[in-house]
Phi, psi and omega in degrees: 000131178283138178250144177254125176299144179232156175271108181198146177284343184245319183266137178266315181204162181225136175233152180214135175247106185294322181295322181266349184057046182245129177250128175244138180230125175256135182254153178301330180287354175110347181280145174236119183245145177243122178254135186256152177058040179268123179296150180303324181294332176291318177298314180300314180296321177299313183292332180274345184291141176280340177241080188296320178296318178294319178297315179301315181296321185276325189243354181239304182299134179083352180252333183234142179295140183219166171211151177280124180271316177204160177111000000 
């Protein structure tokens, strides 16, 4: 999955697979997380958000099943 670098104090990059509805988030601290069944509009809103870490915390974490891929 291709990741796009983002401007964030917490997030390093974000990747999304629309066919699989999978969101991947890499953090500056080294962790890479994969969130499952994430709608495309959530990914778009995350990428458009000026506060990506805050958006992730409010609208992704705790709402979608995830697993640590590396880190």
